[in-house]
PDB file of C-alpha atoms in Angstrom:
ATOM      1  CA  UNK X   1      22.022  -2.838  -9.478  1.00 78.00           C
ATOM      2  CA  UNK X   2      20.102  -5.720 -10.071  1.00 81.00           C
ATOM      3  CA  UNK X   3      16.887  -4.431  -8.862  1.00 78.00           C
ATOM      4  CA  UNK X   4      16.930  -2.134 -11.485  1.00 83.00           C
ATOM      5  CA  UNK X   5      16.532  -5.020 -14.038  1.00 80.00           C
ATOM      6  CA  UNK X   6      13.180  -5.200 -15.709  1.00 80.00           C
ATOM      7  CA  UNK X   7      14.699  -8.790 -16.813  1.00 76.00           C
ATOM      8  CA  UNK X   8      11.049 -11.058 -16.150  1.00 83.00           C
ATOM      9  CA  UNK X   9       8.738  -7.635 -16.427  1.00 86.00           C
ATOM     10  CA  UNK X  10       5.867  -9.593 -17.568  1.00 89.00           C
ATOM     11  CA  UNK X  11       5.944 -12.486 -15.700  1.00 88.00           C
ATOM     12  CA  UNK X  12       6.321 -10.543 -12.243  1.00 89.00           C
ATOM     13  CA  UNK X  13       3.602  -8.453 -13.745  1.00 91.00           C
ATOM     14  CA  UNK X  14       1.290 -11.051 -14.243  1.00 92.00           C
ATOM     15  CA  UNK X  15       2.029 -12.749 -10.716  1.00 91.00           C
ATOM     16  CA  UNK X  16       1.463  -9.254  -9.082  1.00 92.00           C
ATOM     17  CA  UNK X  17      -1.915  -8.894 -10.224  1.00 94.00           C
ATOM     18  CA  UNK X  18      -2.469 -11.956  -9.598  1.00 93.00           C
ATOM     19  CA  UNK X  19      -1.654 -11.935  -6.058  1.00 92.00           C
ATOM     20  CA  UNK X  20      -3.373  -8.568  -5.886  1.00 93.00           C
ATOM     21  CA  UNK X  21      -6.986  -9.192  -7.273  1.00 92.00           C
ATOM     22  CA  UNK X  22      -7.283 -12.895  -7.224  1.00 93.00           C
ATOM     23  CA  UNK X  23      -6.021 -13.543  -3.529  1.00 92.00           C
ATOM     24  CA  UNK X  24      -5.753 -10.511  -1.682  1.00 92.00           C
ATOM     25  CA  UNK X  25      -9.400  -9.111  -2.554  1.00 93.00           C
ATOM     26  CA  UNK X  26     -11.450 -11.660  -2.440  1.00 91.00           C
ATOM     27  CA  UNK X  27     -10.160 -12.502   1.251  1.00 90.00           C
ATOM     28  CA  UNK X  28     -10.469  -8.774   1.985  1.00 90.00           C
ATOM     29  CA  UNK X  29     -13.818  -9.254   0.731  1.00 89.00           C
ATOM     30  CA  UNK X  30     -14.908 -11.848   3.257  1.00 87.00           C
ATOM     31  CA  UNK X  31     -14.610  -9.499   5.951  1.00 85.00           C
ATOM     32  CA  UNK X  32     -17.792  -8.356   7.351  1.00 81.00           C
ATOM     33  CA  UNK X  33     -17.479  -5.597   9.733  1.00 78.00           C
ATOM     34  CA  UNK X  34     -20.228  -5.560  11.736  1.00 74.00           C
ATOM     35  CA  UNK X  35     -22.377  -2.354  13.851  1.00 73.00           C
ATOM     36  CA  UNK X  36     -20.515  -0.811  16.776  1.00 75.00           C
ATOM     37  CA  UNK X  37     -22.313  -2.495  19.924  1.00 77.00           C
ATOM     38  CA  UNK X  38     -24.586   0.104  21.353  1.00 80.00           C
ATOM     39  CA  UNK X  39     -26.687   0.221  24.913  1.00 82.00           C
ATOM     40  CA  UNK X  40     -30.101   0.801  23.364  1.00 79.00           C
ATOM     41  CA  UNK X  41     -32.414  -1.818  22.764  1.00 76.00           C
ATOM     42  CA  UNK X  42     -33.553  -2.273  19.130  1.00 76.00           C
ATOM     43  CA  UNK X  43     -37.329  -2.907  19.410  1.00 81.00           C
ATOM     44  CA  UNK X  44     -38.790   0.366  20.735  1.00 81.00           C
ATOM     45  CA  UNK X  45     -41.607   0.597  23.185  1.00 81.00           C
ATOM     46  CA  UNK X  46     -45.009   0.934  23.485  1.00 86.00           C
ATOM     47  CA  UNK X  47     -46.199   3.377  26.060  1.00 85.00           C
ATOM     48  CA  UNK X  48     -49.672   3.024  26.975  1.00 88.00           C
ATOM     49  CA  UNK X  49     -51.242   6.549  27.743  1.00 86.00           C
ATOM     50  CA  UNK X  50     -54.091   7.323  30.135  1.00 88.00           C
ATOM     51  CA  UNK X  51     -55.777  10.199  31.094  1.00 87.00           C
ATOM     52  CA  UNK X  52     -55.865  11.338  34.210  1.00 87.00           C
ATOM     53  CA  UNK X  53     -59.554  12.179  35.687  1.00 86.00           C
ATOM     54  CA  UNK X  54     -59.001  15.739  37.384  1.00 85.00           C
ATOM     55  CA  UNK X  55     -57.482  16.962  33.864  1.00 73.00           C
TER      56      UNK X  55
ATOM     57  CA  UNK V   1      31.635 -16.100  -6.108  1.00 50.00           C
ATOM     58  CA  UNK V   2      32.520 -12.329  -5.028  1.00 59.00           C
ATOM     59  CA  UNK V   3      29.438 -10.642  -3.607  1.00 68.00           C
ATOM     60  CA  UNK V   4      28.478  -7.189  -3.772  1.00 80.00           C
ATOM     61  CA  UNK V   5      26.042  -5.539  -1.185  1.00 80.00           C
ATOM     62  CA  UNK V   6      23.401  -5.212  -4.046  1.00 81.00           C
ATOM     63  CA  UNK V   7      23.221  -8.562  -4.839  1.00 80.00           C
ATOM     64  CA  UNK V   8      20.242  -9.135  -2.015  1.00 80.00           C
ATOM     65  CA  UNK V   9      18.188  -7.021  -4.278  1.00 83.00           C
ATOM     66  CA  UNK V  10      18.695 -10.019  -7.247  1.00 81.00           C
ATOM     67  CA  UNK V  11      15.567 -12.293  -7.479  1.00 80.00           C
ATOM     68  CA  UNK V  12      16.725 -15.439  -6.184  1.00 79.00           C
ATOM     69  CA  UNK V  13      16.324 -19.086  -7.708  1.00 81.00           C
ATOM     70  CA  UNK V  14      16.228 -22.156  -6.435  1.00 84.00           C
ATOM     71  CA  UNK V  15      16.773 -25.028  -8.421  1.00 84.00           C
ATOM     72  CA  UNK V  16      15.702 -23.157 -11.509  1.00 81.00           C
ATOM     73  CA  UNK V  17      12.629 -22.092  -9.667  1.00 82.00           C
ATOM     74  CA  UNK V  18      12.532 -18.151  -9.086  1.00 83.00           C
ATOM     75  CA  UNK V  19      11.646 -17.578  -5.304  1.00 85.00           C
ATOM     76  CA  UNK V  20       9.749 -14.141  -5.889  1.00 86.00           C
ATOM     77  CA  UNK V  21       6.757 -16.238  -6.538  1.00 88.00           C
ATOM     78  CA  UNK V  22       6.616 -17.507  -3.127  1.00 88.00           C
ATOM     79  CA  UNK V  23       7.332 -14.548  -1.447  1.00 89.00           C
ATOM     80  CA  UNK V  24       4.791 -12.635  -3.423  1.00 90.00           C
ATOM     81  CA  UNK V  25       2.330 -15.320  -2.747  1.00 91.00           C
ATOM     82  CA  UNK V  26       3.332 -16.377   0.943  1.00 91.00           C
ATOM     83  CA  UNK V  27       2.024 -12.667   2.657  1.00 90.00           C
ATOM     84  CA  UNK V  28      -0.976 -13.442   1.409  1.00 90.00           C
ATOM     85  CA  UNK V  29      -1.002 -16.013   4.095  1.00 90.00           C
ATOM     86  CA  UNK V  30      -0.842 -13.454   6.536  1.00 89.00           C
ATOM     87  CA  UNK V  31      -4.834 -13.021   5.684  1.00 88.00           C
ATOM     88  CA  UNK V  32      -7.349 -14.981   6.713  1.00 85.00           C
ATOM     89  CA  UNK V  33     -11.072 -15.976   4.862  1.00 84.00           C
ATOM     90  CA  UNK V  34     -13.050 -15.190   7.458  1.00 78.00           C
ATOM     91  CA  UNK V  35     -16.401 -16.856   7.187  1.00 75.00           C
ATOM     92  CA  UNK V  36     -19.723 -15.815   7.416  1.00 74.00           C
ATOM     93  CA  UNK V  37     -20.749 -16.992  10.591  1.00 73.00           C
ATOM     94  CA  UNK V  38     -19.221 -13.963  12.145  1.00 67.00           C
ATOM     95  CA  UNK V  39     -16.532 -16.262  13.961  1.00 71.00           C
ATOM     96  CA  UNK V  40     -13.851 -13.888  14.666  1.00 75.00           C
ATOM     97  CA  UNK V  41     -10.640 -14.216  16.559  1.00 82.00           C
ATOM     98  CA  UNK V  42      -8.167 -11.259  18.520  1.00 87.00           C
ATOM     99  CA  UNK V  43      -5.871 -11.490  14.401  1.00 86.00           C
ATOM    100  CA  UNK V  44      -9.135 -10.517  12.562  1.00 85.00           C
ATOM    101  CA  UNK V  45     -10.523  -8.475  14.687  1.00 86.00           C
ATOM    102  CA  UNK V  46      -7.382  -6.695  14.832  1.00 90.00           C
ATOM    103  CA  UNK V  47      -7.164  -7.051  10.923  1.00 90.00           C
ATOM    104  CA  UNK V  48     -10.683  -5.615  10.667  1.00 90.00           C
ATOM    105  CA  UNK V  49     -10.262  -2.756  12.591  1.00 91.00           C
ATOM    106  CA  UNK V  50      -7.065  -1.711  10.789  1.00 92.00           C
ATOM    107  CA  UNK V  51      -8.881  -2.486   7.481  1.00 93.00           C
ATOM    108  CA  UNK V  52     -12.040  -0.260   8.463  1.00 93.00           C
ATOM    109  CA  UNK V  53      -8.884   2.975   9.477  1.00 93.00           C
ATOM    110  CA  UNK V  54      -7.600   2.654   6.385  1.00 94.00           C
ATOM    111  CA  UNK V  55     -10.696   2.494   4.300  1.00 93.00           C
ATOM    112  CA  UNK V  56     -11.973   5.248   6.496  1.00 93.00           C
ATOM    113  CA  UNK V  57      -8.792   7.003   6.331  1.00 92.00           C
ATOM    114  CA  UNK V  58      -8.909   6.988   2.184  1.00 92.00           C
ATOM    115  CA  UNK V  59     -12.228   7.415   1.049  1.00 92.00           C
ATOM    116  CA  UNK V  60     -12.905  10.374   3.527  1.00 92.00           C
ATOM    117  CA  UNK V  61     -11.626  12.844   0.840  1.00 91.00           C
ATOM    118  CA  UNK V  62     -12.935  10.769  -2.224  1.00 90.00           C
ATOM    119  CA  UNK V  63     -16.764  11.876  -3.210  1.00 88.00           C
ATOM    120  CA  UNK V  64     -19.137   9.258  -3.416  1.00 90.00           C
ATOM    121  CA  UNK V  65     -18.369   8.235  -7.032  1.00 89.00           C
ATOM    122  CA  UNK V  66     -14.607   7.382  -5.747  1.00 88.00           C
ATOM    123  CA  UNK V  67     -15.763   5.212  -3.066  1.00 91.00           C
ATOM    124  CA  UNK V  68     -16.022   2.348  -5.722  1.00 91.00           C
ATOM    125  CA  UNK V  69     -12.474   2.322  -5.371  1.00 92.00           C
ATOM    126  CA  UNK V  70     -12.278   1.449  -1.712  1.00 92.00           C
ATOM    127  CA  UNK V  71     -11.569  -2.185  -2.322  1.00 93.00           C
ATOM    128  CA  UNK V  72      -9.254  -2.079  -4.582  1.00 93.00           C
ATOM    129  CA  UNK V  73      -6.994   0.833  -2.794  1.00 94.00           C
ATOM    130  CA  UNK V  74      -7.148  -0.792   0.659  1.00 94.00           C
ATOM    131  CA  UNK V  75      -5.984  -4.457  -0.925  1.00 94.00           C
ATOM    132  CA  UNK V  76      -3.383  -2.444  -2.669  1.00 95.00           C
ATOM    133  CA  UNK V  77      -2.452  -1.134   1.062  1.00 95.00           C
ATOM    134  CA  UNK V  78      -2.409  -4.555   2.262  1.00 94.00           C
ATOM    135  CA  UNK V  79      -0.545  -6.065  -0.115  1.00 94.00           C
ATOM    136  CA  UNK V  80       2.250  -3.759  -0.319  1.00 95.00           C
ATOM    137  CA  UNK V  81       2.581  -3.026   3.707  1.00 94.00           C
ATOM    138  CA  UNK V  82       2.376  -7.258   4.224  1.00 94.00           C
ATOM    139  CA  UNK V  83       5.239  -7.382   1.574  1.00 94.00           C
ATOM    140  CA  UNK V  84       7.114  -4.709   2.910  1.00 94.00           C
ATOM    141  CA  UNK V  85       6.881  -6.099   6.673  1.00 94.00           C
ATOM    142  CA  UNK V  86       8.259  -9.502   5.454  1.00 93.00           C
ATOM    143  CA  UNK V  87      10.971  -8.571   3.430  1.00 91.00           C
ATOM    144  CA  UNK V  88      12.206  -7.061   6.772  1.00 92.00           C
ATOM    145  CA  UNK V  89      12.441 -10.575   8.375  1.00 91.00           C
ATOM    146  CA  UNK V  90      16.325 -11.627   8.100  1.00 87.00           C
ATOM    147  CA  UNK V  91      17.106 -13.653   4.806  1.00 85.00           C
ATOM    148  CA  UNK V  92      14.351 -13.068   2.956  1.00 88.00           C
ATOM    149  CA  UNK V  93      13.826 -11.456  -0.059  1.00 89.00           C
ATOM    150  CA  UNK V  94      11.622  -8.001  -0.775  1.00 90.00           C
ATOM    151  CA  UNK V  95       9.493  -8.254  -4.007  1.00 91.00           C
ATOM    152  CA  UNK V  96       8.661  -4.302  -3.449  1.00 91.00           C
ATOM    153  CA  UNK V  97      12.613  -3.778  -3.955  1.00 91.00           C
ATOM    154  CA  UNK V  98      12.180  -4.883  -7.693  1.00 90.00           C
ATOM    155  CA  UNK V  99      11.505  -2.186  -9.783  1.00 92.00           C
ATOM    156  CA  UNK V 100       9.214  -4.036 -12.244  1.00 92.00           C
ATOM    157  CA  UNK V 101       6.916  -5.306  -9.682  1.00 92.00           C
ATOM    158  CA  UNK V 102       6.769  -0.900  -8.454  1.00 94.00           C
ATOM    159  CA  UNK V 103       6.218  -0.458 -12.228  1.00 94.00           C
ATOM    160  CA  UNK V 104       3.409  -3.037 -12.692  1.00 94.00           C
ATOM    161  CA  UNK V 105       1.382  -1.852 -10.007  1.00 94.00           C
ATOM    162  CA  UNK V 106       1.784   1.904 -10.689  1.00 95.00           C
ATOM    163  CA  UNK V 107       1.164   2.172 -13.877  1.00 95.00           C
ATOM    164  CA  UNK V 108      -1.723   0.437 -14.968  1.00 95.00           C
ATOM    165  CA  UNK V 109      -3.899   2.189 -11.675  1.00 95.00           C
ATOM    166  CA  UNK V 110      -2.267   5.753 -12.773  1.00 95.00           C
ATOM    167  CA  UNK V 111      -3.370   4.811 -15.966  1.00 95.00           C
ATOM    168  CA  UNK V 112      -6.858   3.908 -14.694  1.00 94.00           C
ATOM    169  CA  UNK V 113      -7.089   7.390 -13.069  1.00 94.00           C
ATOM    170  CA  UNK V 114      -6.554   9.206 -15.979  1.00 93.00           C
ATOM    171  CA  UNK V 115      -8.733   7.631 -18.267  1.00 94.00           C
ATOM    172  CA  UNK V 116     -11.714   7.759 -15.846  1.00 93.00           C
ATOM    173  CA  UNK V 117     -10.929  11.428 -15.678  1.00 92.00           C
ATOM    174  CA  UNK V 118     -10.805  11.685 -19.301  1.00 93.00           C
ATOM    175  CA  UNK V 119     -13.814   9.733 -20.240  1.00 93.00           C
ATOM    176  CA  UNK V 120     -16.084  10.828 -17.343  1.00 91.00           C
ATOM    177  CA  UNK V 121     -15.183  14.762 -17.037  1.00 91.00           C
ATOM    178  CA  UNK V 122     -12.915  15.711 -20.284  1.00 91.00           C
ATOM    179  CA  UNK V 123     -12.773  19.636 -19.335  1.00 91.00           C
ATOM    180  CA  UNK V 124     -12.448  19.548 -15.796  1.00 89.00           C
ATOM    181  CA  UNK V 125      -9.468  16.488 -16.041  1.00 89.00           C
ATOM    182  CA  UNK V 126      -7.918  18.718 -19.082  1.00 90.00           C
ATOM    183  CA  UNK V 127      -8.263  21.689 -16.696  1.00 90.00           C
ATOM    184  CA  UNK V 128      -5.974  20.363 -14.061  1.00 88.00           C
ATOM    185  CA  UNK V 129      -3.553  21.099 -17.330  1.00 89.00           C
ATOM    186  CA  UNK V 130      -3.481  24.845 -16.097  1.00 89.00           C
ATOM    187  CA  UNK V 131      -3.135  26.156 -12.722  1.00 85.00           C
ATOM    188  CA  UNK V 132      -5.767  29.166 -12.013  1.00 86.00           C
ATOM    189  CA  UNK V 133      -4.867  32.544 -12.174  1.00 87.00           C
ATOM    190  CA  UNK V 134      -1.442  31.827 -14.093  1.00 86.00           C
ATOM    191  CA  UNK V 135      -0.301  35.163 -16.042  1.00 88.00           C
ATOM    192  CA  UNK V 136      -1.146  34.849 -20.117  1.00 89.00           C
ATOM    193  CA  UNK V 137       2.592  35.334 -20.856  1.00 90.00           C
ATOM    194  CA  UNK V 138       3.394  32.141 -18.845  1.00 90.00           C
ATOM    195  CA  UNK V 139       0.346  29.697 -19.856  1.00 91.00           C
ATOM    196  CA  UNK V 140       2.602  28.088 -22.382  1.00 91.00           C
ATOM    197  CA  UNK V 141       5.204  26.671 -20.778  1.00 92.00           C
ATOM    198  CA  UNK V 142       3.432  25.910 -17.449  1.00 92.00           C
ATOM    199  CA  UNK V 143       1.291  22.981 -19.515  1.00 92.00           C
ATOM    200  CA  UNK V 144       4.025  21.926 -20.786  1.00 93.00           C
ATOM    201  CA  UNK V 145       5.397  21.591 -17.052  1.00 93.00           C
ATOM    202  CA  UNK V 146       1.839  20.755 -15.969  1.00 92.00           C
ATOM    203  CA  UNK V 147       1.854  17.642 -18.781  1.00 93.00           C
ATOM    204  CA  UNK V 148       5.430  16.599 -17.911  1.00 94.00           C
ATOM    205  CA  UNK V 149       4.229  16.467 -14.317  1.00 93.00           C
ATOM    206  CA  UNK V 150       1.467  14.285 -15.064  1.00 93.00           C
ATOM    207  CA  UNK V 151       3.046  11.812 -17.279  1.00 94.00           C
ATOM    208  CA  UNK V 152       6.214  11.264 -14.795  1.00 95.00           C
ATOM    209  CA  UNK V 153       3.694  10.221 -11.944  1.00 94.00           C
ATOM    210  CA  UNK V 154       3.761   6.482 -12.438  1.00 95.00           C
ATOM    211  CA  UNK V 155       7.222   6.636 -12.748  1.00 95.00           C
ATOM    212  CA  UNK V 156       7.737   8.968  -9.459  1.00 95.00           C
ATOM    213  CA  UNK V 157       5.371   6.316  -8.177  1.00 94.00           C
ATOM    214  CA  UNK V 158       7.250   3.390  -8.660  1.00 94.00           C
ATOM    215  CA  UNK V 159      10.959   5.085  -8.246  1.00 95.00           C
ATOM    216  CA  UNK V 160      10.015   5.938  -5.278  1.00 95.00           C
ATOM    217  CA  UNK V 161       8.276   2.665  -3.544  1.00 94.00           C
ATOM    218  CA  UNK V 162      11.791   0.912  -4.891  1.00 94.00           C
ATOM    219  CA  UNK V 163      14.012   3.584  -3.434  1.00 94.00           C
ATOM    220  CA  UNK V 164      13.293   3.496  -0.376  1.00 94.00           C
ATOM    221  CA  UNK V 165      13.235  -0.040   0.308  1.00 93.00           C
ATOM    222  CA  UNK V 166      16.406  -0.090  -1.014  1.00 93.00           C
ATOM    223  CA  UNK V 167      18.177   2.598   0.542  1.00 93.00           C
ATOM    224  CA  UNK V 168      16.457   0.716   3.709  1.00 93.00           C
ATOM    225  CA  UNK V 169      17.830  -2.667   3.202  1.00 93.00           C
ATOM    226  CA  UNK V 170      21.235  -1.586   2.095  1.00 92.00           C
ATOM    227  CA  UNK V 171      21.749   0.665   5.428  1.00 93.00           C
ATOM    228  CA  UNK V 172      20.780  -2.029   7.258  1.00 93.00           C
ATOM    229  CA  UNK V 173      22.859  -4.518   5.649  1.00 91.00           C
ATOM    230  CA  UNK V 174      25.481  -1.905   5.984  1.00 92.00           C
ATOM    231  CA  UNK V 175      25.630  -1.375   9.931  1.00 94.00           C
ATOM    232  CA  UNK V 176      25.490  -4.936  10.553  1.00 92.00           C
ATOM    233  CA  UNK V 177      28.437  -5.565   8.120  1.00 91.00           C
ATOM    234  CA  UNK V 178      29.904  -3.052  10.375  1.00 92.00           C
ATOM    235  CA  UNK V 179      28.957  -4.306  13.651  1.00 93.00           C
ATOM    236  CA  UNK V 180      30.133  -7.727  12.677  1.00 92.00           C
ATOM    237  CA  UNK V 181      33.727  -6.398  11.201  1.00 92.00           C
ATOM    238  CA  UNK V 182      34.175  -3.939  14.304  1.00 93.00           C
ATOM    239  CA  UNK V 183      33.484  -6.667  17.111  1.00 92.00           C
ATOM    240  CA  UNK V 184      37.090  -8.432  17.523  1.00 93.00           C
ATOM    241  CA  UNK V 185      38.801  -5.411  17.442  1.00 92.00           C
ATOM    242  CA  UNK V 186      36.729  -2.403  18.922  1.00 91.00           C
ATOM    243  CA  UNK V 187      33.989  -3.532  20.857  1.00 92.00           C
ATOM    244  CA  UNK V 188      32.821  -0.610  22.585  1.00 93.00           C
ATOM    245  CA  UNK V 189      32.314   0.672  18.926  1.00 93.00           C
ATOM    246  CA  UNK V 190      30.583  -2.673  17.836  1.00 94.00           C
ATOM    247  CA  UNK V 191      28.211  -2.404  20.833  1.00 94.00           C
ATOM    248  CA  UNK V 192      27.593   0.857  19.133  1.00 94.00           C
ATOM    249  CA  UNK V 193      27.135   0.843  16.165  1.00 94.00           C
ATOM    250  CA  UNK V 194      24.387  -2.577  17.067  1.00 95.00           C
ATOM    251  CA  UNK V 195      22.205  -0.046  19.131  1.00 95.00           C
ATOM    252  CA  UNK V 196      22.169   1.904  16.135  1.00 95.00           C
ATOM    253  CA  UNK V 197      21.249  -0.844  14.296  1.00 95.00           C
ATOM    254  CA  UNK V 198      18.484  -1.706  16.197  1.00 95.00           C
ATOM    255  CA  UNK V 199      17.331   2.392  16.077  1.00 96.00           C
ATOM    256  CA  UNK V 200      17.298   1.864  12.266  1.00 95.00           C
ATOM    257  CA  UNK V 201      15.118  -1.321  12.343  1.00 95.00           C
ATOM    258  CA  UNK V 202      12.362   0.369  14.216  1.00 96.00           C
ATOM    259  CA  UNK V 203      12.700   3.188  11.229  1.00 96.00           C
ATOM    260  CA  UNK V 204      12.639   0.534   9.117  1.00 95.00           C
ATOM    261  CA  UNK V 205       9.341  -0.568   9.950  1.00 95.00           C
ATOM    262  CA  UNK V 206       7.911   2.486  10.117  1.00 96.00           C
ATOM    263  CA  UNK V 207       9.236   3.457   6.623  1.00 95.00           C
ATOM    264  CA  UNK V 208       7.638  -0.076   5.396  1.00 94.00           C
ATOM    265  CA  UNK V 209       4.191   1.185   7.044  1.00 94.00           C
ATOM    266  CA  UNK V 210       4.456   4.580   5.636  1.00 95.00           C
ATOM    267  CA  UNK V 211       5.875   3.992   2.100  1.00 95.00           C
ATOM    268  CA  UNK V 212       3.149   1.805   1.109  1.00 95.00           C
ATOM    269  CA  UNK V 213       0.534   4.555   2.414  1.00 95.00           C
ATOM    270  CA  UNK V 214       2.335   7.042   0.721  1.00 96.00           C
ATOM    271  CA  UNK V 215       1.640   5.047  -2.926  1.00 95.00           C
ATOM    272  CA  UNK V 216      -1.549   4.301  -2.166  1.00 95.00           C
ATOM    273  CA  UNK V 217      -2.359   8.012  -0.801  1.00 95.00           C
ATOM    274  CA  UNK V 218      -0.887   9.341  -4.051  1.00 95.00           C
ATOM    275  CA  UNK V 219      -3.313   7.194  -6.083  1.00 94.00           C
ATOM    276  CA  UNK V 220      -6.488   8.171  -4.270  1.00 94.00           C
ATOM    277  CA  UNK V 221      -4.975  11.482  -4.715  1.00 93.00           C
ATOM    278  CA  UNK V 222      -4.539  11.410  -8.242  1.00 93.00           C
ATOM    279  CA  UNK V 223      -8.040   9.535  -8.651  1.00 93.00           C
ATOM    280  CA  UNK V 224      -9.484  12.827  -6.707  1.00 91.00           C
ATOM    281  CA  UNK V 225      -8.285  15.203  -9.287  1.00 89.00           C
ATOM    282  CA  UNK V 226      -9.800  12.722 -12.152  1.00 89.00           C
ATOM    283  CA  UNK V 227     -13.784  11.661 -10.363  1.00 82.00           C
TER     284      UNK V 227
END
């Protein structure tokens, strides 16, 4: 069963790790997931209190 | 030449070249660089969301101190499911099939796990030596069960990835070989045994998908024991 043959072990080694840290995460890296969109707006407001005269 | 229904599993060359470079390399492709001006398209959106599951889905049982780990499990995830995926088109050849390439990858992060466990928290990684509550009498030979256990992992690991993408691609080079032969003669049978090839490719998929959770779950598993 060839797939049982560790004949190139090192060299498929070395390409695997390659493909795995030098390609895979730096792309994974470039994705920026950004906030879930939400209904609320982000500056908050300024309510302006008065008094009412009969209190 | 007389071939044998294992010789698909044999790295191929091509004019001296070995091809498992390119179809290590050529998933990859699979993966855009997004870029940071937040342009995004239906593929990366779609590739973000099922990044952000599986990150989510991971590091939800890690502590914080394992969620340094999140990049490199979820590239491992991606790497393995995008290899997996393509080895299923028709003609092509499965890197994951190889046993070496299984071996490379399992051992050195098993590896990782332990020594992180063994540097960081001695006791409590030596601890997971001994089951609690185990009967004096039988403390013996349960570590040296315990220690067999832990040293076969990145071999269970690897046997396992190569397994069963092998037992996958030989059933469904099987049925086909079948479908083919049993066509002149018995077509009712051929028209079969085809549906039931198609049943099996839909498995096959799935067993692509899950297989290369199942490594990765075992590692964050194994790094859980050891953080």
């Amino acid at each position: 069963m060839p797939q049982l043959n560790p004949a190139p072990w090192f060299m498929i080694m070395l390409m695997t790790w390659f493909t795995y840290s030098l390609l895979i995460q730096p792309k994974l890296l470039s994705f920026t997931s950004m906030n879930t969109p939400s209904n609320k707006t982000t500056s908050t407001t300024k309510p302006t209190p008065w008094t009412w005269p009969w209190t | 030449m007389n071939l044998s229904f294992f010789d698909q599993f044999s790295s191929p060359y091509l004019m001296g070249m070995p091809l498992i470079l390119p179809s290590l390399l050529l998933p990859t492709l699979l993966f855009p660089t997004p870029g940071r001006r937040w342009i995004s398209n239906r593929l990366s959106t779609l590739q973000l969301w099922v990044i952000n599951l599986i990150t989510k889905q991971l590091m939800t049982p890690l502590n914080k101190t394992g969620h340094k780990w999140a990049l490199l499990l979820t590239s491992l995830i991606l790497l393995l499911l995008s290899i997996n995926l393509m080895g299923l088109l028709p003609y092509t050849f499965t890197p994951t099939t190889q046993l070496s390439m299984n071996m490379a990858l399992a051992f050195p992060l098993w590896l990782a796990t332990l020594l992180i466990g063994l540097r960081n928290q001695p006791s409590a990684s030596l601890a997971h030596l001994l089951p609690e509550g185990t009967p004096t009498p039988l403390i013996p030979i349960l570590i040296m069960i315990e220690t067999t256990s832990l040293l076969i992992r990145p071999l269970a690991l690897g046997v396992r990835l190569t397994a069963n993408l092998t037992a996958g691609h030989l059933l469904i080079q099987l049925i086909s070989t079948a479908t083919i032969a049993l066509l002149p003669t018995m077509p009712s049978i051929s028209t079969l045994t085809a549906l039931i090839l198609l049943l099996l490719t839909i498995l096959e998929v799935a067993v692509a998908m899950i297989q290369a959770y199942v490594f990765v779950l075992l590692l964050s598993l194994y790094l859980q024991e050891n953080i």
